XYZ file of C-alpha atoms in Angstrom:
549
model
C 1.519 -61.252 -2.531
C 2.431 -62.840 -5.861
C 0.811 -61.892 -9.158
C -0.750 -65.333 -9.541
C -2.491 -65.395 -6.160
C -5.449 -63.351 -7.456
C -5.824 -65.328 -10.706
C -8.479 -68.035 -10.566
C -9.774 -70.587 -13.007
C -12.663 -68.270 -13.830
C -10.182 -65.657 -15.012
C -8.206 -68.145 -17.082
C -11.331 -69.336 -18.894
C -11.873 -65.818 -20.196
C -9.674 -63.801 -22.543
C -6.583 -61.815 -21.627
C -6.592 -58.436 -23.427
C -3.353 -56.549 -24.127
C -4.025 -52.836 -24.657
C -1.366 -51.069 -26.769
C -1.376 -47.299 -27.354
C 1.015 -44.495 -28.200
C -0.151 -40.878 -27.942
C 1.147 -39.559 -31.269
C 2.361 -40.845 -34.606
C 5.768 -39.325 -33.864
C 6.060 -41.508 -30.754
C 5.196 -44.586 -32.803
C 7.973 -43.717 -35.230
C 10.611 -42.698 -32.689
C 9.799 -44.438 -29.378
C 9.856 -47.949 -30.767
C 11.107 -49.503 -27.554
C 7.907 -48.508 -25.764
C 5.832 -50.095 -28.500
C 7.898 -53.280 -28.387
C 7.526 -53.495 -24.580
C 3.754 -53.204 -24.883
C 3.562 -56.010 -27.430
C 5.809 -58.143 -25.183
C 2.984 -58.232 -22.633
C 1.679 -61.182 -24.657
C 4.557 -63.190 -23.225
C 3.690 -62.050 -19.710
C 0.037 -63.050 -20.153
C 1.190 -66.499 -21.283
C 3.424 -66.715 -18.224
C 0.448 -65.931 -15.974
C -1.364 -68.982 -17.331
C -3.397 -67.818 -20.315
C -3.180 -69.918 -23.476
C -1.940 -68.229 -26.627
C -5.327 -68.656 -28.265
C -6.987 -66.778 -25.426
C -4.780 -63.666 -25.642
C -6.035 -60.674 -27.656
C -4.126 -57.540 -28.604
C -6.082 -54.285 -28.957
C -3.939 -51.752 -30.851
C -6.585 -49.734 -32.695
C -5.720 -46.563 -30.751
C -2.168 -46.119 -31.985
C -1.350 -42.440 -32.410
C -4.403 -41.272 -30.377
C -4.168 -39.354 -27.101
C -5.609 -40.907 -23.969
C -6.947 -37.595 -22.665
C -10.493 -38.635 -23.628
C -12.392 -41.491 -25.240
C -13.060 -39.453 -28.402
C -11.628 -41.317 -31.369
C -10.479 -44.306 -29.272
C -12.399 -47.182 -30.770
C -10.047 -49.714 -29.196
C -10.742 -48.480 -25.663
C -14.484 -48.479 -26.353
C -14.265 -52.096 -27.559
C -12.234 -53.046 -24.475
C -14.768 -51.460 -22.107
C -17.616 -53.253 -23.898
C -15.912 -56.644 -23.570
C -15.192 -56.025 -19.875
C -18.807 -55.035 -19.270
C -20.015 -58.255 -20.929
C -17.778 -60.358 -18.666
C -15.645 -61.699 -21.551
C -12.278 -60.509 -20.190
C -10.350 -62.138 -17.371
C -7.484 -59.624 -17.205
C -6.528 -56.348 -18.890
C -2.783 -55.849 -19.253
C -1.034 -52.619 -20.140
C 2.434 -51.218 -19.668
C 1.059 -48.647 -17.215
C -2.340 -47.241 -16.380
C -1.663 -44.068 -18.400
C -1.855 -46.273 -21.512
C -5.474 -47.081 -20.656
C -6.702 -43.577 -19.767
C -5.341 -40.147 -18.960
C -8.478 -38.851 -17.240
C -10.293 -40.100 -14.168
C -13.740 -40.175 -15.789
C -12.719 -42.904 -18.252
C -10.429 -44.639 -15.755
C -12.990 -45.021 -12.946
C -15.659 -46.136 -15.422
C -13.363 -48.979 -16.481
C -12.613 -49.809 -12.834
C -16.335 -49.958 -11.997
C -16.994 -52.343 -14.884
C -13.992 -54.494 -13.962
C -15.074 -54.668 -10.299
C -18.602 -55.763 -11.199
C -17.487 -58.433 -13.712
C -14.542 -59.817 -11.652
C -11.923 -58.602 -14.143
C -8.285 -58.103 -13.145
C -6.108 -55.111 -14.078
C -2.383 -55.650 -14.618
C 0.559 -53.352 -15.321
C 4.328 -53.515 -15.004
C 4.115 -53.375 -11.189
C 1.594 -56.127 -10.504
C -1.910 -57.525 -10.834
C -4.848 -55.804 -9.118
C -8.467 -56.654 -8.451
C -10.675 -53.515 -8.645
C -13.258 -55.136 -6.349
C -10.746 -55.159 -3.446
C -10.511 -51.891 -1.487
C -6.725 -51.697 -1.285
C -6.236 -52.516 -4.959
C -8.913 -50.046 -6.036
C -7.348 -47.345 -3.841
C -3.953 -47.963 -5.429
C -5.390 -47.992 -8.947
C -7.294 -44.774 -8.208
C -4.115 -43.063 -7.050
C -2.292 -44.226 -10.176
C -5.081 -42.860 -12.354
C -5.022 -39.518 -10.531
C -1.242 -39.279 -10.896
C -1.531 -40.127 -14.595
C -4.059 -37.344 -15.113
C -1.955 -34.890 -13.121
C 1.144 -35.885 -15.061
C -0.569 -35.048 -18.348
C -1.600 -31.661 -16.974
C 1.898 -30.901 -15.658
C 3.596 -31.891 -18.916
C 1.156 -29.834 -20.969
C 1.567 -26.824 -18.650
C 5.352 -26.996 -18.953
C 5.278 -27.256 -22.723
C 2.687 -24.531 -23.207
C 4.457 -22.262 -20.726
C 7.701 -22.547 -22.653
C 5.919 -21.958 -25.947
C 4.111 -18.855 -24.658
C 7.297 -17.480 -23.129
C 9.157 -17.849 -26.417
C 6.232 -16.423 -28.375
C 6.079 -13.394 -26.055
C 9.609 -12.540 -27.223
C 8.629 -13.044 -30.867
C 11.085 -15.917 -31.284
C 8.732 -18.883 -31.634
C 9.120 -20.147 -35.187
C 5.747 -20.890 -36.698
C 4.476 -21.265 -40.235
C 4.716 -17.954 -42.095
C 2.465 -16.913 -44.977
C 3.932 -16.905 -48.442
C 6.051 -13.813 -48.995
C 7.796 -13.992 -45.620
C 10.675 -16.259 -44.528
C 12.556 -16.877 -41.292
C 16.071 -15.480 -40.988
C 19.059 -16.971 -39.226
C 18.822 -14.889 -36.041
C 16.316 -15.618 -33.268
C 12.924 -14.233 -34.217
C 14.216 -12.720 -37.469
C 11.599 -12.564 -40.241
C 12.523 -11.286 -43.701
C 10.723 -10.582 -46.931
C 10.839 -13.366 -49.481
C 13.970 -13.167 -51.640
C 11.981 -13.788 -54.859
C 11.115 -10.439 -56.421
C 8.112 -11.907 -58.261
C 6.604 -13.120 -54.961
C 7.129 -9.752 -53.306
C 5.803 -7.923 -56.343
C 2.383 -9.610 -56.552
C 1.785 -9.344 -52.785
C 2.762 -5.681 -52.811
C 0.417 -5.160 -55.787
C -2.492 -6.569 -53.762
C -1.928 -4.079 -50.968
C -1.448 -1.230 -53.452
C -4.717 -1.990 -55.247
C -6.891 -2.418 -52.149
C -7.226 1.305 -51.266
C -8.349 1.990 -54.842
C -10.581 -1.062 -55.334
C -12.080 -0.939 -51.871
C -12.762 -4.662 -51.309
C -11.006 -8.014 -51.373
C -13.297 -9.226 -54.136
C -12.470 -6.252 -56.358
C -8.737 -6.910 -55.898
C -9.304 -10.566 -56.779
C -11.187 -9.553 -59.953
C -8.350 -7.170 -60.851
C -5.820 -9.991 -60.556
C -7.943 -12.211 -62.779
C -8.503 -9.394 -65.273
C -4.754 -8.772 -65.504
C -3.990 -12.497 -65.760
C -1.680 -12.461 -62.722
C -1.026 -15.524 -60.579
C -0.412 -15.956 -56.869
C 2.517 -17.814 -55.280
C 1.792 -20.980 -53.308
C 4.178 -22.894 -51.079
C 2.939 -26.480 -51.075
C 5.039 -27.584 -48.096
C 4.590 -24.811 -45.557
C 6.881 -26.569 -43.072
C 9.830 -26.536 -45.470
C 11.064 -22.972 -46.140
C 13.269 -24.226 -48.972
C 10.354 -25.812 -50.857
C 9.821 -24.538 -54.378
C 7.148 -21.894 -54.954
C 4.413 -22.796 -57.422
C 2.165 -20.249 -59.143
C -1.581 -20.801 -59.233
C -4.697 -18.940 -60.314
C -5.823 -16.369 -57.727
C -8.803 -17.175 -55.522
C -10.905 -14.909 -53.366
C -9.952 -16.852 -50.243
C -6.236 -16.434 -50.916
C -6.574 -12.684 -51.576
C -8.697 -12.205 -48.446
C -6.150 -14.114 -46.353
C -3.315 -11.932 -47.624
C -5.216 -8.732 -46.881
C -6.149 -9.840 -43.349
C -2.955 -11.564 -42.180
C -1.167 -9.328 -39.628
C 2.267 -10.747 -40.467
C 2.241 -8.761 -43.723
C 1.981 -5.598 -41.611
C 5.171 -6.465 -39.712
C 3.374 -7.773 -36.604
C 4.200 -10.969 -34.735
C 1.027 -12.654 -33.545
C 0.388 -15.738 -31.430
C -2.847 -17.118 -30.003
C -5.367 -15.790 -32.533
C -7.586 -18.836 -32.016
C -8.580 -21.180 -29.221
C -9.999 -24.675 -29.091
C -13.450 -25.271 -27.665
C -15.167 -28.544 -26.852
C -18.849 -29.088 -27.574
C -21.363 -31.865 -28.116
C -22.630 -32.442 -31.633
C -26.129 -33.593 -32.540
C -25.135 -37.220 -31.817
C -23.838 -36.432 -28.322
C -20.192 -36.911 -29.305
C -17.587 -34.522 -27.912
C -16.070 -32.479 -30.717
C -13.271 -29.919 -30.702
C -13.528 -26.801 -32.835
C -11.251 -23.821 -33.364
C -12.713 -20.382 -32.774
C -11.120 -17.159 -34.015
C -10.636 -14.496 -31.350
C -10.974 -10.718 -31.713
C -7.766 -8.762 -31.856
C -7.959 -7.547 -28.247
C -7.922 -11.182 -27.045
C -4.836 -12.340 -28.931
C -2.233 -13.743 -26.547
C 0.750 -12.070 -28.221
C 0.755 -9.050 -30.526
C 4.055 -7.308 -31.328
C 3.638 -4.581 -33.979
C 6.804 -3.560 -35.805
C 8.434 -6.925 -35.158
C 9.776 -7.322 -38.702
C 9.656 -5.527 -42.077
C 6.298 -5.838 -43.783
C 4.479 -4.878 -46.935
C 2.511 -2.105 -45.182
C 2.529 -0.318 -41.843
C 0.349 -1.255 -38.888
C -1.937 1.786 -39.079
C -2.726 1.085 -42.725
C -3.416 -2.541 -41.861
C -5.884 -1.495 -39.168
C -7.630 0.832 -41.595
C -7.836 -1.973 -44.153
C -9.415 -4.321 -41.594
C -12.011 -1.717 -40.706
C -12.825 -1.275 -44.380
C -13.081 -5.028 -44.994
C -15.341 -5.377 -41.977
C -17.561 -2.583 -43.252
C -17.918 -4.331 -46.618
C -20.131 -7.019 -45.120
C -23.891 -6.796 -45.464
C -25.157 -4.168 -42.991
C -26.927 -5.550 -39.959
C -30.312 -4.412 -38.753
C -30.353 -0.836 -37.425
C -26.753 -0.337 -38.604
C -25.603 2.328 -41.096
C -25.181 1.086 -44.647
C -21.447 1.567 -45.076
C -20.943 -1.819 -46.700
C -20.279 -2.558 -50.329
C -23.216 -2.548 -52.737
C -24.451 -6.099 -53.097
C -26.331 -6.567 -56.366
C -28.516 -4.816 -58.918
C -28.425 -1.297 -60.339
C -30.250 0.535 -57.533
C -28.004 3.376 -56.392
C -29.336 3.821 -52.868
C -29.382 0.217 -51.671
C -28.073 0.037 -48.134
C -28.169 3.858 -47.850
C -31.822 4.955 -47.878
C -33.764 4.717 -44.606
C -37.439 4.848 -43.727
C -38.666 8.218 -42.478
C -41.201 6.535 -40.177
C -39.201 3.887 -38.322
C -35.619 4.679 -39.396
C -34.893 1.180 -40.705
C -33.077 0.367 -43.933
C -35.218 0.400 -47.053
C -35.333 -2.831 -49.021
C -34.907 -2.847 -52.805
C -37.335 -4.255 -55.348
C -37.250 -4.387 -59.141
C -40.425 -4.028 -61.132
C -41.557 -3.449 -64.690
C -41.721 -5.821 -67.668
C -38.045 -6.780 -67.427
C -37.753 -6.243 -63.677
C -35.328 -3.415 -64.430
C -36.899 -0.458 -62.625
C -35.777 -0.177 -59.008
C -37.989 0.748 -56.119
C -37.638 1.073 -52.374
C -39.913 -0.026 -49.577
C -39.841 -0.435 -45.811
C -40.177 -4.078 -44.861
C -41.601 -3.139 -41.456
C -45.332 -2.857 -41.880
C -48.463 -2.762 -39.793
C -51.917 -4.303 -39.964
C -54.721 -2.028 -41.186
C -58.172 -3.576 -41.578
C -56.587 -7.017 -41.441
C -54.087 -6.321 -44.247
C -50.360 -5.647 -44.076
C -49.381 -2.082 -45.050
C -45.801 -0.939 -45.599
C -44.568 2.277 -44.027
C -43.197 3.368 -47.383
C -43.028 2.173 -50.993
C -41.706 4.504 -53.668
C -40.222 4.296 -57.152
C -36.499 4.733 -57.466
C -36.049 6.664 -60.738
C -37.066 10.119 -59.501
C -35.378 9.657 -56.128
C -32.115 8.507 -57.674
C -32.138 11.357 -60.189
C -32.548 13.904 -57.405
C -29.793 12.326 -55.324
C -27.408 12.111 -58.290
C -28.038 15.737 -59.286
C -27.376 16.925 -55.741
C -24.281 14.745 -55.468
C -22.799 15.944 -58.761
C -23.559 19.559 -57.942
C -21.586 19.201 -54.735
C -18.671 17.599 -56.598
C -18.627 19.992 -59.559
C -15.780 22.179 -58.206
C -13.568 19.099 -57.771
C -14.692 17.202 -60.894
C -11.500 17.882 -62.845
C -9.276 16.749 -59.987
C -11.373 13.611 -59.627
C -10.917 12.830 -63.321
C -7.168 13.361 -63.106
C -6.988 11.136 -60.013
C -8.934 8.415 -61.815
C -6.555 8.584 -64.780
C -3.581 8.323 -62.440
C -5.114 5.300 -60.714
C -5.625 3.558 -64.039
C -2.052 4.250 -65.064
C -0.678 3.056 -61.707
C -2.669 -0.165 -61.915
C -1.482 -0.747 -65.483
C 2.142 -0.093 -64.553
C 1.898 -2.425 -61.551
C 0.462 -5.246 -63.661
C 3.038 -4.642 -66.389
C 5.915 -4.832 -63.897
C 4.566 -8.080 -62.469
C 4.187 -9.518 -65.973
C 7.828 -8.721 -66.665
C 8.762 -10.674 -63.542
C 6.546 -13.552 -64.715
C 8.377 -13.652 -68.064
C 11.741 -13.467 -66.338
C 10.765 -16.337 -64.005
C 9.547 -18.454 -66.935
C 12.792 -17.753 -68.795
C 14.828 -18.852 -65.779
C 12.762 -22.052 -65.436
C 13.295 -22.856 -69.098
C 17.034 -22.226 -68.781
C 17.273 -24.456 -65.722
C 15.420 -27.238 -67.514
C 17.799 -26.891 -70.452
C 20.872 -27.068 -68.217
C 19.537 -30.179 -66.504
C 18.876 -31.825 -69.863
C 22.312 -31.026 -71.235
C 24.040 -32.225 -68.060
C 22.628 -35.756 -68.312
C 24.319 -38.539 -70.263
C 22.597 -38.690 -73.701
C 22.779 -42.473 -73.665
C 20.772 -42.643 -70.456
C 17.436 -42.342 -72.223
C 15.458 -43.309 -69.116
C 16.449 -40.004 -67.542
C 16.962 -37.951 -70.698
C 13.388 -38.500 -71.922
C 11.923 -37.123 -68.707
C 14.225 -34.091 -68.691
C 13.474 -33.461 -72.355
C 9.737 -33.431 -71.637
C 10.287 -31.064 -68.726
C 12.307 -28.738 -70.968
C 9.543 -28.732 -73.587
C 6.929 -27.840 -70.986
C 9.141 -25.021 -69.684
C 9.596 -23.643 -73.200
C 5.827 -23.771 -73.749
C 5.219 -21.901 -70.490
C 7.788 -19.285 -71.533
C 6.093 -18.812 -74.902
C 2.701 -18.429 -73.236
C 4.070 -15.876 -70.774
C 5.723 -13.814 -73.501
C 2.690 -13.885 -75.782
C 0.162 -12.977 -73.085
C 2.276 -10.283 -71.466
C 0.949 -6.742 -71.950
C 4.520 -5.705 -72.729
C 4.315 -7.675 -75.991
C 1.305 -5.661 -77.182
C 1.474 -2.093 -78.514
C -0.041 0.360 -76.064
C -3.408 1.789 -77.084
C -3.930 5.576 -77.157
C -5.283 6.750 -73.840
C -6.817 10.234 -73.917
C -6.658 12.116 -70.676
C -8.132 15.440 -69.608
C -5.939 18.478 -69.357
C -6.203 21.393 -66.967
C -7.511 23.520 -69.870
C -10.332 21.125 -70.777
C -13.659 22.902 -71.397
C -16.264 22.726 -68.651
C -18.731 21.175 -71.101
C -16.472 18.099 -71.265
C -16.472 17.824 -67.484
C -20.236 18.166 -67.261
C -20.652 15.552 -69.980
C -18.502 13.058 -68.126
C -20.523 13.580 -64.943
C -23.979 13.548 -66.521
C -26.638 11.232 -65.146
C -27.736 8.052 -66.818
C -30.550 8.077 -69.331
C -32.506 5.529 -71.311
C -34.395 2.407 -70.289
C -33.058 0.361 -67.406
C -31.828 -3.154 -67.936
C -32.245 -6.151 -65.605
C -29.746 -6.159 -62.737
C -26.642 -8.158 -63.721
C -24.409 -10.221 -61.479
C -23.470 -8.881 -58.074
C -20.350 -6.841 -57.512
C -18.472 -5.858 -54.415
C -17.924 -2.122 -54.584
C -19.426 -0.760 -57.805
C -22.880 -0.612 -59.309
C -23.642 -1.688 -62.866
C -25.003 0.800 -65.339
C -26.935 -0.461 -68.379
C -24.820 -1.142 -71.449
C -27.369 0.674 -73.625
C -26.437 3.979 -72.032
C -22.847 3.681 -73.205
C -23.754 4.018 -76.874
C -24.699 7.674 -76.456
C -22.557 8.550 -73.448
C -19.222 10.383 -73.900
C -17.442 8.144 -71.368
C -13.840 7.191 -72.137
C -11.542 4.605 -70.645
C -9.742 7.280 -68.646
C -12.763 8.944 -67.025
C -14.451 7.530 -63.936
C -17.906 6.118 -64.572
C -20.208 3.521 -63.116
C -19.016 0.129 -64.333
C -21.122 -1.820 -66.770
C -20.869 -5.429 -67.825
C -18.282 -4.572 -70.472
C -16.255 -2.085 -68.413
C -13.507 -4.656 -67.924
C -13.213 -5.191 -71.676
C -13.031 -1.460 -72.331
C -10.332 -1.016 -69.718
C -8.290 -3.878 -71.149
C -8.552 -2.561 -74.700
C -7.554 0.881 -73.513
C -4.595 -0.455 -71.600
């Protein structure tokens, strides 16, 4: 039967719609012959009898997969026109261009059968209302859906097989680069990049939280490397101000621990509030990762240390109900927040601040009961006497090891200062190299070519300014301040003074911190604390540490 035998005058009086679609933008760019063949269907529609004015081309879905109708406005418009009886024939290169799943395909066939609309592809013209044609179109739709599944299964199987060997090349975090061998991952060749990432991992055990490490980077004026084009390993590294998100990502990425990981997330489909199918990515727990190969490549820390760091980061979150308060202190100057529990019900005590300036802490149990129609808390006590008793007991238990604790604190301060100083030296060296490169580029250009020379001259000036800023702000350019430290022969009165409890009126709770509590600044005027002895941080502790260093 010829193609024209099913075409009637009723069909010719309606529009002929050419549906054009490519699945990805890469196919549009590379498979241009397929796109040209789809647009040539206009000529075929004219040959079947449709006038040029009655032929429409729907190409709004270029670069969109046909696996579903989500995001395919062109297909939705086509289905609406078919349902309204405005289309005489729908032409496509093959049925897989129209839909890759049977739900969308059979819906279009039902609409076309009810409105006497023809379906045409490279093999012929079909009428969905006829049994044989509908059977053939249904088989083509099923084969198209199965083909998509088979192709995806082959591709994903090959990807998983290569990832299981640790050879699948994926985007690496900054500080790691791919080598020439299969699956070879190396540390970044730039010493400045390696230095700041190693400093983050060195400071985390001492600081105790990602936020504290981020604040240390900001306090030291250090920057983090950023690779703008993650798909190009040769792209130039730029240095930006540190952010909490970047520091947290570095501390939690398993690649820095020498592990090769694949399949940490999965895609899930769900309906939003408007009934539209959406796809979201959900992070999986470590025991559900598809591939995990510890010791795959050299890292900045070992796997056991990485696991311990993850447990510590997870414990820093706000404690959940009926869970022990091992997290970081959230805000305020109350010492026992997240630690004290109710003796009646065993739940965590909440913290309140009272007094004229809301500076005196108190604790209460939020779980109450009704007595004579009024709510009564299980417990509500002031915090000054309780904290003093806890601090005295705590310091009495630590008295034998107080000197060692002071020496360890001094060593930690010195290590942090030395780490920051070494990174600053690398920053100056990098700025000096950038300035030298800009100078060489300027001197290599023809002086008469002012169109190019002016731009290179401006770049050289900016590089020299950055070098001057790096040299002037480097701690190496400043004379070191005297830093007293305790000696093994220090008198016990000095140790007891450095571990004495706080005194004086309490101040309002300042901004929140991740792993330290804030002591009032007024107590520092009479306290014998020094920059080298461990103490509760106050709002000016950072300034004191910087002046001491």
